[in-house]
mmCIF file with all atom_site columns, C-alpha atoms in Angstrom:
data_model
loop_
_atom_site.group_PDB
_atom_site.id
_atom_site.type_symbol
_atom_site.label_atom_id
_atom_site.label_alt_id
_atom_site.label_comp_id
_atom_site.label_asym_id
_atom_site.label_entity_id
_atom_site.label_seq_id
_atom_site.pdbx_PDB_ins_code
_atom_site.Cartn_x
_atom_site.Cartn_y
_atom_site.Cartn_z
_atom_site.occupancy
_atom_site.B_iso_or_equiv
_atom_site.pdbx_formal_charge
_atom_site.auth_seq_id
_atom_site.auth_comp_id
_atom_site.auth_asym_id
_atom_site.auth_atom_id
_atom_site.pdbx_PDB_model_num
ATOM 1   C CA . UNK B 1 1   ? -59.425 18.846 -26.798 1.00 55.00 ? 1   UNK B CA 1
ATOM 2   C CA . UNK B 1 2   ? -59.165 22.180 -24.985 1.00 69.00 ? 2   UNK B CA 1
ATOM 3   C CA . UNK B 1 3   ? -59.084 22.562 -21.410 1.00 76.00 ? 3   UNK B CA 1
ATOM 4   C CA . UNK B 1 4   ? -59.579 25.092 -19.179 1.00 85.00 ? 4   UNK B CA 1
ATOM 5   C CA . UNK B 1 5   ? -57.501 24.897 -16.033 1.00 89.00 ? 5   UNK B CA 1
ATOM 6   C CA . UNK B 1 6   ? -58.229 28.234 -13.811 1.00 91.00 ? 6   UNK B CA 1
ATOM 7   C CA . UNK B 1 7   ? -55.299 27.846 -11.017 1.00 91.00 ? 7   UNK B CA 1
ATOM 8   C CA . UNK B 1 8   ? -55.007 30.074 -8.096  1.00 93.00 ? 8   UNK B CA 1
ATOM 9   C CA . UNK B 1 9   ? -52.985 33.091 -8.531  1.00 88.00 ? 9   UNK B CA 1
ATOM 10  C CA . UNK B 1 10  ? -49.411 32.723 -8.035  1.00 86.00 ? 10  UNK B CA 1
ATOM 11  C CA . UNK B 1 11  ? -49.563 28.525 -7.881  1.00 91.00 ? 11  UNK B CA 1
ATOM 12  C CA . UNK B 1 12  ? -47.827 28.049 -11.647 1.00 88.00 ? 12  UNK B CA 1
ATOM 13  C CA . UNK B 1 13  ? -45.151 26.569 -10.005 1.00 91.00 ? 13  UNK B CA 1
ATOM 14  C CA . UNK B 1 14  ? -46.998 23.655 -8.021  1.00 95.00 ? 14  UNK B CA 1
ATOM 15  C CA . UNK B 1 15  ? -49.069 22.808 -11.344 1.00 95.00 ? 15  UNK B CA 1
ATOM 16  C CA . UNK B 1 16  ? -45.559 22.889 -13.436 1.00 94.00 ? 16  UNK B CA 1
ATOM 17  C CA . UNK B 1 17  ? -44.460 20.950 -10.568 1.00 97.00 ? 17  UNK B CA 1
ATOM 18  C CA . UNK B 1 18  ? -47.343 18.172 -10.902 1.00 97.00 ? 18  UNK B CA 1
ATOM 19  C CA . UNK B 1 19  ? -47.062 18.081 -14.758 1.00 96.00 ? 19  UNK B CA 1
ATOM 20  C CA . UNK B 1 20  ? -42.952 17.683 -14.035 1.00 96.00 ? 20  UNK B CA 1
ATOM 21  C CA . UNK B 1 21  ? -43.667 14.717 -11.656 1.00 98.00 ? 21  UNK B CA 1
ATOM 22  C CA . UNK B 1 22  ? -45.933 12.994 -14.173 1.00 97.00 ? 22  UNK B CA 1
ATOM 23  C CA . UNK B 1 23  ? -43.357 13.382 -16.759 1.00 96.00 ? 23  UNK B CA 1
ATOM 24  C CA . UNK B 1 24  ? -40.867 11.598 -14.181 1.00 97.00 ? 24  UNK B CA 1
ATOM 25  C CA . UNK B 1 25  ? -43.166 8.958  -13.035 1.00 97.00 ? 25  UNK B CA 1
ATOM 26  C CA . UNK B 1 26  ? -44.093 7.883  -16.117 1.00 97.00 ? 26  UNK B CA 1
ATOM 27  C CA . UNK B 1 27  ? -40.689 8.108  -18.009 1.00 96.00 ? 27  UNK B CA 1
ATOM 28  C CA . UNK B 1 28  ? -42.472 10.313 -20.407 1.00 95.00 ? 28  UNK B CA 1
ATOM 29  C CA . UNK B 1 29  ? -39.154 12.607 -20.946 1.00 95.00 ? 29  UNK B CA 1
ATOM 30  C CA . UNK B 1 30  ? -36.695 12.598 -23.796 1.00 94.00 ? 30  UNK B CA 1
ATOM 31  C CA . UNK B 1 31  ? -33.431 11.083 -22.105 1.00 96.00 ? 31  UNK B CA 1
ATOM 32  C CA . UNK B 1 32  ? -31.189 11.098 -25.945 1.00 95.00 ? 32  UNK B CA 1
ATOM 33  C CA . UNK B 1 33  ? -32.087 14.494 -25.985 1.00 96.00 ? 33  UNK B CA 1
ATOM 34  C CA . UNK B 1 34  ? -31.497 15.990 -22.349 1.00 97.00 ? 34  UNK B CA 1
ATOM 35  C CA . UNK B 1 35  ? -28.360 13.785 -21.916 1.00 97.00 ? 35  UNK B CA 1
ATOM 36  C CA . UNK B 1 36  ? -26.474 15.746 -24.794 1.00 98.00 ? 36  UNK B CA 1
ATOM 37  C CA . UNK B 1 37  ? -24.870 18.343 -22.321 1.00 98.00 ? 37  UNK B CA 1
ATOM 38  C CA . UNK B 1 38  ? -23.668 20.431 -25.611 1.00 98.00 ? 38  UNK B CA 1
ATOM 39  C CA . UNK B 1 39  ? -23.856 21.833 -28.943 1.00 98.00 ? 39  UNK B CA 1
ATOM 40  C CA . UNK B 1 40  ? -21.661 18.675 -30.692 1.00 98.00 ? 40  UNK B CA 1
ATOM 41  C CA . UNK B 1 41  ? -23.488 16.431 -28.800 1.00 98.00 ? 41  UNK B CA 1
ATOM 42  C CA . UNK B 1 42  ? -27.432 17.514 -29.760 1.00 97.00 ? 42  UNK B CA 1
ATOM 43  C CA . UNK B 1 43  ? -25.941 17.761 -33.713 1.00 97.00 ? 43  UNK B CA 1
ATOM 44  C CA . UNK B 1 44  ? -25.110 14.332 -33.383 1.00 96.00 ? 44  UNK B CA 1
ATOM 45  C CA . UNK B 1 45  ? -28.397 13.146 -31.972 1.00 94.00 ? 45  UNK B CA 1
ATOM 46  C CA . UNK B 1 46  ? -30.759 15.763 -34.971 1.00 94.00 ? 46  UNK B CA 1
ATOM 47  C CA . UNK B 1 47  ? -31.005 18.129 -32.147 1.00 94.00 ? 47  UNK B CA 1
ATOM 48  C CA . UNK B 1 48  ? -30.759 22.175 -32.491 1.00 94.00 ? 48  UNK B CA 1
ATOM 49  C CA . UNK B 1 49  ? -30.364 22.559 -29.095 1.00 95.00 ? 49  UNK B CA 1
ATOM 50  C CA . UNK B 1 50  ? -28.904 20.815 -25.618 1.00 97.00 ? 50  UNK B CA 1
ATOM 51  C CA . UNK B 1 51  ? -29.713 20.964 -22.113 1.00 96.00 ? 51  UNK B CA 1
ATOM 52  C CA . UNK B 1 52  ? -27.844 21.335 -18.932 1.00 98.00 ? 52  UNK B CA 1
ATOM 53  C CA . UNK B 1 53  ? -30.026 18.489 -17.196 1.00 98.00 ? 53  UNK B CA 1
ATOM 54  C CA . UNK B 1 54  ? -27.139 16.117 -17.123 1.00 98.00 ? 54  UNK B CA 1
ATOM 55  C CA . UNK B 1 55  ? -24.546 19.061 -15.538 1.00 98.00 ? 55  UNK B CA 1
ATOM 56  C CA . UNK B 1 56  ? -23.359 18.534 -12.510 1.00 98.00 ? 56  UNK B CA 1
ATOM 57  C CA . UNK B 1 57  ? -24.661 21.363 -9.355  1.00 98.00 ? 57  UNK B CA 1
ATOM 58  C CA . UNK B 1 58  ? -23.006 21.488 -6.378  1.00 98.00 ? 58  UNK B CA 1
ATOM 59  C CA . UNK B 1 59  ? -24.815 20.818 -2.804  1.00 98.00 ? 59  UNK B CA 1
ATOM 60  C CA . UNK B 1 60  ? -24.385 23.468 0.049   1.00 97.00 ? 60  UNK B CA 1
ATOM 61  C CA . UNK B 1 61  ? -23.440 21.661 3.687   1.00 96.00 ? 61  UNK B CA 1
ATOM 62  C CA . UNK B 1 62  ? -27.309 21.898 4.012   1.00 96.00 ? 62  UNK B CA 1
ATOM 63  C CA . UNK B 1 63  ? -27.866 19.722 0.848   1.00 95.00 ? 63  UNK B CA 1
ATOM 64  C CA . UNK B 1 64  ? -29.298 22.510 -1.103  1.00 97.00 ? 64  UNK B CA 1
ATOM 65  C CA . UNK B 1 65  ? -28.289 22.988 -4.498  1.00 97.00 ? 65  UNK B CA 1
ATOM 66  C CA . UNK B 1 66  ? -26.409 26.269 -5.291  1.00 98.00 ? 66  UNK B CA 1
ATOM 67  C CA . UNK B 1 67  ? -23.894 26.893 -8.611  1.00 98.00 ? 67  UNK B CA 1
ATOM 68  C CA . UNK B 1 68  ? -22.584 24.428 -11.448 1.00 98.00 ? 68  UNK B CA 1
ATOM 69  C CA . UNK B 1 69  ? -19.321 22.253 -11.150 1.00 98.00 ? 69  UNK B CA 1
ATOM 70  C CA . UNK B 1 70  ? -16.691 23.189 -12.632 1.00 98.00 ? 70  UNK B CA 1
ATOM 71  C CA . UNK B 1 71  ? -14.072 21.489 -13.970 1.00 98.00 ? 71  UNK B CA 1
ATOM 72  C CA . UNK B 1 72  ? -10.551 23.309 -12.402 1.00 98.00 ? 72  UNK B CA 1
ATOM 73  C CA . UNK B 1 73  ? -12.511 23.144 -8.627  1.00 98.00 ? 73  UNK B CA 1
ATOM 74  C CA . UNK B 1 74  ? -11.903 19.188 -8.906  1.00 98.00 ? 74  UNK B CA 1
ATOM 75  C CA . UNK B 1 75  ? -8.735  19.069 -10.521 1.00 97.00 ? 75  UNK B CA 1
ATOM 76  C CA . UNK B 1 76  ? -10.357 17.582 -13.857 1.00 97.00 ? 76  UNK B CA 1
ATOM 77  C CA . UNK B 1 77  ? -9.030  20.465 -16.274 1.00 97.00 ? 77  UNK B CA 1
ATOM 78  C CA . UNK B 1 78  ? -7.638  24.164 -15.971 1.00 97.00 ? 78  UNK B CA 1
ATOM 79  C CA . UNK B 1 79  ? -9.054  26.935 -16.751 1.00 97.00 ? 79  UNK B CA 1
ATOM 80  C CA . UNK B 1 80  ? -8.353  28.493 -20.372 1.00 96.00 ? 80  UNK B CA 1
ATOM 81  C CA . UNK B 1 81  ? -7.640  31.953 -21.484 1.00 95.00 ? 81  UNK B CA 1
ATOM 82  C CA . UNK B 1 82  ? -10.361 32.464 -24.195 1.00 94.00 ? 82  UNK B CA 1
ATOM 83  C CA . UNK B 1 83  ? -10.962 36.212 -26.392 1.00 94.00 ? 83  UNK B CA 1
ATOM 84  C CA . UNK B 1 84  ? -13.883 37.442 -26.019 1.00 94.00 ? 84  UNK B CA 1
ATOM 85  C CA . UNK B 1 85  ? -16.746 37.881 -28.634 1.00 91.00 ? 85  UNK B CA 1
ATOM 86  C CA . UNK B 1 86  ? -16.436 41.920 -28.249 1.00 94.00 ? 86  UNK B CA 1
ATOM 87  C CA . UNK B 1 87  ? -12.366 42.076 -28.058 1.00 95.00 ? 87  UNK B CA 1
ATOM 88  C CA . UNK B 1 88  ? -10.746 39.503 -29.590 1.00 91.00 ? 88  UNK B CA 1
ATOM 89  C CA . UNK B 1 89  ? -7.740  41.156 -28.314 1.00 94.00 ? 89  UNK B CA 1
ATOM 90  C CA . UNK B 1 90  ? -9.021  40.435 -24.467 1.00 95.00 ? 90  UNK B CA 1
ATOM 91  C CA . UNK B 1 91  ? -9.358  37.008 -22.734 1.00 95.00 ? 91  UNK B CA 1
ATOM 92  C CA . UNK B 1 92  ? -11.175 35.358 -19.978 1.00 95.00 ? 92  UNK B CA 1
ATOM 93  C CA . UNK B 1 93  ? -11.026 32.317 -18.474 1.00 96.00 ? 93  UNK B CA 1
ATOM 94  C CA . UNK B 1 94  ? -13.238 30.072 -19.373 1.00 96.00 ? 94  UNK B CA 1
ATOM 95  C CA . UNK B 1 95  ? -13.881 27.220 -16.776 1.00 97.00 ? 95  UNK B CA 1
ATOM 96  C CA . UNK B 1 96  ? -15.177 23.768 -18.250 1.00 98.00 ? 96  UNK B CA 1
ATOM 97  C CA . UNK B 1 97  ? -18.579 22.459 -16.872 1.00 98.00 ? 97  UNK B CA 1
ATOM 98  C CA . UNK B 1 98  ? -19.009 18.837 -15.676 1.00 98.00 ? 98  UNK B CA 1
ATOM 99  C CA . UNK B 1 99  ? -21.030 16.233 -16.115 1.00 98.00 ? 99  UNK B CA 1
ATOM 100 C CA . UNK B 1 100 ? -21.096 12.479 -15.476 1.00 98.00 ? 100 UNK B CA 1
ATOM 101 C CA . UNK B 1 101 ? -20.434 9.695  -18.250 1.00 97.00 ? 101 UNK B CA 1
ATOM 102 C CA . UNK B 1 102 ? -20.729 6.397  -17.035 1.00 95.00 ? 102 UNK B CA 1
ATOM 103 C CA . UNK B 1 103 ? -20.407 7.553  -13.611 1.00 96.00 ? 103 UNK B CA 1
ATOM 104 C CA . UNK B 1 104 ? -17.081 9.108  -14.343 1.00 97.00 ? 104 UNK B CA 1
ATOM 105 C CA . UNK B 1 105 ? -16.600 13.043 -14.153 1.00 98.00 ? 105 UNK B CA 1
ATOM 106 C CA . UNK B 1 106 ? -15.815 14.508 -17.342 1.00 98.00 ? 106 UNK B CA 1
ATOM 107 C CA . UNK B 1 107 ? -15.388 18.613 -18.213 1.00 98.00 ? 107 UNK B CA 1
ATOM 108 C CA . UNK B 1 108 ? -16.633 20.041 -21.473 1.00 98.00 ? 108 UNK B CA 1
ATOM 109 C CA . UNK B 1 109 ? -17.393 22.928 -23.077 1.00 98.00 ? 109 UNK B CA 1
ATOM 110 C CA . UNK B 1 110 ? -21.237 23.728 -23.598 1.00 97.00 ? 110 UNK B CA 1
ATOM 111 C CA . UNK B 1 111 ? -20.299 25.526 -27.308 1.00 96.00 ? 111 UNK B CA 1
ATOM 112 C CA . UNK B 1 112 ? -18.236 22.676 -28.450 1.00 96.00 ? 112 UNK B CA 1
ATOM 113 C CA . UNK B 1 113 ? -19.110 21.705 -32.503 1.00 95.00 ? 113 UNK B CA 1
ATOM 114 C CA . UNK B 1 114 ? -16.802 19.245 -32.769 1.00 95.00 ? 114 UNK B CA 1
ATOM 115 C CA . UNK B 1 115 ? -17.866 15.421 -33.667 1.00 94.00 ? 115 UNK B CA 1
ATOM 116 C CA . UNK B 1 116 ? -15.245 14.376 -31.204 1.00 95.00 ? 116 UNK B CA 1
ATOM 117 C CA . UNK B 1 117 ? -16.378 16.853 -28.387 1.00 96.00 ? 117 UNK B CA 1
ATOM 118 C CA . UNK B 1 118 ? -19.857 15.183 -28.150 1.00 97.00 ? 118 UNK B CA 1
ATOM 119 C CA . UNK B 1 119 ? -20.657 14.625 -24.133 1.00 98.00 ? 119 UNK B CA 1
ATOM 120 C CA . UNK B 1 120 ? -23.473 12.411 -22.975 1.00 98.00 ? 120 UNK B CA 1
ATOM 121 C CA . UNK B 1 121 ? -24.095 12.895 -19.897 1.00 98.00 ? 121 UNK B CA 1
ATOM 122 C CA . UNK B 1 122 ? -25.395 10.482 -16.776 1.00 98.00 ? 122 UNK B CA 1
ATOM 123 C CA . UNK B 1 123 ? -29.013 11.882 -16.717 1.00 98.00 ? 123 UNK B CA 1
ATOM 124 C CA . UNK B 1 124 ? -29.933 11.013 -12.840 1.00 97.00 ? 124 UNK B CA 1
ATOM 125 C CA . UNK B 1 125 ? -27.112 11.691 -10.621 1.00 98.00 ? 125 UNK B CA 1
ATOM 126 C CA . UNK B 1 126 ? -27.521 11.955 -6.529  1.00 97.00 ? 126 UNK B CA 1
ATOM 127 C CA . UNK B 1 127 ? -24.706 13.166 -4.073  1.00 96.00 ? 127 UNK B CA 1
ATOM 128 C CA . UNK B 1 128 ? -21.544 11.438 -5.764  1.00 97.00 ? 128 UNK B CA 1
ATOM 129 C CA . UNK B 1 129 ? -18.732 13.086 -4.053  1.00 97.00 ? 129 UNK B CA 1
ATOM 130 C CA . UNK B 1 130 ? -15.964 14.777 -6.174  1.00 97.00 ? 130 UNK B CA 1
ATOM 131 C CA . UNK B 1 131 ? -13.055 15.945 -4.169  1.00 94.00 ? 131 UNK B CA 1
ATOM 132 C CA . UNK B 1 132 ? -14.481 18.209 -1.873  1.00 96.00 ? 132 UNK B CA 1
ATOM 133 C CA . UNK B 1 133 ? -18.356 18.789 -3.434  1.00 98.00 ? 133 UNK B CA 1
ATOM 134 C CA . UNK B 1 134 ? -21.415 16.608 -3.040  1.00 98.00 ? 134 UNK B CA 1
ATOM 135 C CA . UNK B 1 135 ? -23.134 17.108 -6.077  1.00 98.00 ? 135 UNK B CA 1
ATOM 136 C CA . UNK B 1 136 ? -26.206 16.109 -8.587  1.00 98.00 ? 136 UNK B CA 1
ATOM 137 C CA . UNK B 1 137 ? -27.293 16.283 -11.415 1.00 98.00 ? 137 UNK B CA 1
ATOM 138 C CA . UNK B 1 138 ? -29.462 19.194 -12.768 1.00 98.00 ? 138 UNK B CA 1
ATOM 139 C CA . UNK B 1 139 ? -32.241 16.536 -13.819 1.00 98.00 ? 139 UNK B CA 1
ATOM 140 C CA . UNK B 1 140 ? -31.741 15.191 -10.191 1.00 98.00 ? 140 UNK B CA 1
ATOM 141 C CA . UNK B 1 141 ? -32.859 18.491 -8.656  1.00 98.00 ? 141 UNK B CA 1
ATOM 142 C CA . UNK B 1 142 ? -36.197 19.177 -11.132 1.00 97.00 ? 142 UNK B CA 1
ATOM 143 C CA . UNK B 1 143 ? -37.089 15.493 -10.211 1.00 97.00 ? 143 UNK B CA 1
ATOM 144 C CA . UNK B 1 144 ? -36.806 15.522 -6.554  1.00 98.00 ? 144 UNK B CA 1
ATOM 145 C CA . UNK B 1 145 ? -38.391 19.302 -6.066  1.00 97.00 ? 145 UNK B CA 1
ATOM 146 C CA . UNK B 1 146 ? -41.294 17.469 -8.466  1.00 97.00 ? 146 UNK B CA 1
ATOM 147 C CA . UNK B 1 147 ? -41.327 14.496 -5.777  1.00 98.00 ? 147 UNK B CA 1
ATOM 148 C CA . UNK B 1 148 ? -41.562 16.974 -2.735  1.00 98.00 ? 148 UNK B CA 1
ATOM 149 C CA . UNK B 1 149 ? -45.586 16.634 -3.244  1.00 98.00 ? 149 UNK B CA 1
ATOM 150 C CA . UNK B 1 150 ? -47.457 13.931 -4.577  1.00 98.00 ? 150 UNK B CA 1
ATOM 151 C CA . UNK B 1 151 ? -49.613 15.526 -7.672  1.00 98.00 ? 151 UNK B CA 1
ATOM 152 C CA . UNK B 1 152 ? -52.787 15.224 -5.243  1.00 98.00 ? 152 UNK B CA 1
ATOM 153 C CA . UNK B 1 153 ? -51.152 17.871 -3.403  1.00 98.00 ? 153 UNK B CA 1
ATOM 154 C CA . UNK B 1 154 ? -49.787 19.531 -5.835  1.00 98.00 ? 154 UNK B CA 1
ATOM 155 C CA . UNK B 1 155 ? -53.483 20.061 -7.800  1.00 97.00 ? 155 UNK B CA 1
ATOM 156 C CA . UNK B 1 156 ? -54.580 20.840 -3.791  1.00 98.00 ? 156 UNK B CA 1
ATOM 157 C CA . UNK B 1 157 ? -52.185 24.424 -3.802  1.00 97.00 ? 157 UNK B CA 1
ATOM 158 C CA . UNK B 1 158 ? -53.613 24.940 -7.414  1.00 96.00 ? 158 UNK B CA 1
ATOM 159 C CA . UNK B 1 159 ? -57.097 24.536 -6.331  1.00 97.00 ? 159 UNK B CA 1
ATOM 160 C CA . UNK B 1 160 ? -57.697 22.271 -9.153  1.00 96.00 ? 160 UNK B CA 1
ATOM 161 C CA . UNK B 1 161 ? -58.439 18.407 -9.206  1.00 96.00 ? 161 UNK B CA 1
ATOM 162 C CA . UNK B 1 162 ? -55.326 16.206 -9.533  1.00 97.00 ? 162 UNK B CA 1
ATOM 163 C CA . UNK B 1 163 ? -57.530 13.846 -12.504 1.00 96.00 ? 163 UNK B CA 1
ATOM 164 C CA . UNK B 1 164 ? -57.474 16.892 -14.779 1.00 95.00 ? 164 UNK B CA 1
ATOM 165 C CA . UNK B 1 165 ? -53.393 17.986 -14.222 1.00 96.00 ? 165 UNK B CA 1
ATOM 166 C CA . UNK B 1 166 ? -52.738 13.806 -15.021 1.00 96.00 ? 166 UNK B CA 1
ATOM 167 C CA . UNK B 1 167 ? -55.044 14.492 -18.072 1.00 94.00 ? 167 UNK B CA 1
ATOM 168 C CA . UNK B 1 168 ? -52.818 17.210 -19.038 1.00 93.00 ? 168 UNK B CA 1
ATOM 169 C CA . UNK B 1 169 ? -49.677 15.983 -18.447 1.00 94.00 ? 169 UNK B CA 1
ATOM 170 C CA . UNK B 1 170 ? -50.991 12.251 -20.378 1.00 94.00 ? 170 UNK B CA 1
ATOM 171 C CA . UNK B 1 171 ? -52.135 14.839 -23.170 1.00 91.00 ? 171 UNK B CA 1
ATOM 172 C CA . UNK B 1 172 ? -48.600 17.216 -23.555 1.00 89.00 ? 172 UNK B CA 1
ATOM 173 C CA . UNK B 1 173 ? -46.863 13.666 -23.952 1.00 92.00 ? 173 UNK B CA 1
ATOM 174 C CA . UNK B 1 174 ? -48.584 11.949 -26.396 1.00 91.00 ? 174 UNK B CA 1
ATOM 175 C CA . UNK B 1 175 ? -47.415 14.816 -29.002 1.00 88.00 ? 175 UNK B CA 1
ATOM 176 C CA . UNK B 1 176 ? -43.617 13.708 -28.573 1.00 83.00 ? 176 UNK B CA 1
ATOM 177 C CA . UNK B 1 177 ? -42.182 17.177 -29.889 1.00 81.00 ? 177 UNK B CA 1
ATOM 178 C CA . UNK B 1 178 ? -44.615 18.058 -31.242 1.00 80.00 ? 178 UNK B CA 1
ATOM 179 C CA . UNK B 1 179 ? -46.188 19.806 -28.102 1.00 78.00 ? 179 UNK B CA 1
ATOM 180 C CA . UNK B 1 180 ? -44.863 23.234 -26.755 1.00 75.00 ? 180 UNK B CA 1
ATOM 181 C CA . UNK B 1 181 ? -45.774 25.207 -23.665 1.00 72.00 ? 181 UNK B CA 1
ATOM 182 C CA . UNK B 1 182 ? -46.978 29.027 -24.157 1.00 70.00 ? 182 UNK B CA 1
ATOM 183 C CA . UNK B 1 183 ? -45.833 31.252 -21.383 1.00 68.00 ? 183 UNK B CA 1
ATOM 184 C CA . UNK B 1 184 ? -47.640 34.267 -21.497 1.00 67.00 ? 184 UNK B CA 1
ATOM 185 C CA . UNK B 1 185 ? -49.376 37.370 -18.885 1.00 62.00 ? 185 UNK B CA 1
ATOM 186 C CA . UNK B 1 186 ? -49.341 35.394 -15.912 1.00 59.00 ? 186 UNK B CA 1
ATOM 187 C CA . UNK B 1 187 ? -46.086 33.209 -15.257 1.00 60.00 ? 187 UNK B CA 1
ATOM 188 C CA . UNK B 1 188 ? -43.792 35.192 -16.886 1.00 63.00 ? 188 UNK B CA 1
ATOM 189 C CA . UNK B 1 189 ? -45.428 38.434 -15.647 1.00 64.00 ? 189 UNK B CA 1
ATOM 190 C CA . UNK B 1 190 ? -44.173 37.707 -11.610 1.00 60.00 ? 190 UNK B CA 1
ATOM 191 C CA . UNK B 1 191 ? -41.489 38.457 -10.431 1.00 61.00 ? 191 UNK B CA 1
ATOM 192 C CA . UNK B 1 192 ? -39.765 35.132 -9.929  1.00 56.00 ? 192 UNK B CA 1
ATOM 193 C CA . UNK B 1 193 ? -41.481 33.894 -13.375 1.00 54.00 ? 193 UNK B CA 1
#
């Protein structure tokens, strides 16, 4: 049934937070479908789309999590000369991404189509060192900034009570994909929304 959770202004992020942490502690997440890092990988699994929650981010000295991995900064695979959609006459470089598949680093292309180009990535991935980068998976990064608060405190900077965000969370999962998240006024209405 409906619900009406007023949160204080501006705390969307600790209540997505708390309903992210649920998610995690109750393995309530879709791991066929965020482990297919691109396009020939989510056909393959009756997907229409694919995540970036198994690509790999590199860590800053300070641990902190700043831009993706790619593939020429380890060695794995050079970059390409691609056209580009507006000049097919012009190229770029395109630099593959990287993820980890069975704990071994492997660089892909997000657009790939191909059967053979599926990737699978490792899902929950924390500080493997490759060459010079410490690095994690995106997944890894959503699940430990979830695991920063428990939910109690999380539903404490809402202002709400943490019985009624488990509620929520307990209720968005039982619709498998069948359960969507409106983001509307509010959230997407700030500036870091």
């Amino acid at each position: 049934g409906g619900r009406w959770l007023p949160i204080k202004p501006g705390t969307e992020g600790a209540m997505a937070l708390a309903l992210i942490r649920w998610v995690f502690d109750n393995e309530k997440f879709d791991a066929k479908y965020l482990s297919a890092a691109n396009k020939a990988a989510a056909t393959l699994s009756g997907n229409p789309t694919w995540t970036e929650a198994s690509w790999l981010v590199k860590l800053d000295k300070d641990g902190k999590p700043t831009t993706f991995l790619r593939a020429s900064e380890i060695g794995l695979k050079d970059k390409e000369a691609r056209p580009t959609a507006a000049d097919p006459a012009k190229t770029y470089d395109f630099d593959y991404f990287v993820v980890l598949q069975d704990g071994k680093p492997v660089a892909f292309d997000p657009y790939a189509e191909e059967e053979g180009d599926a990737i699978v990535g490792d899902l929950f991935v924390e500080n493997v060192q490759l060459g010079e980068f410490t690095v994690k998976s995106s997944l890894q990064i959503i699940a430990e900034s979830s695991r920063e608060k428990t939910i109690e405190e999380w539903a404490e900077i809402c202002g709400l009570n943490a019985v009624d965000l488990v509620m929520l969370s307990q209720e968005f999962t039982s619709h498998g994909k069948k359960a969507c998240a409106d983001i509307h006024r509010g959230v997407s209405q700030h500036t870091n929304g």
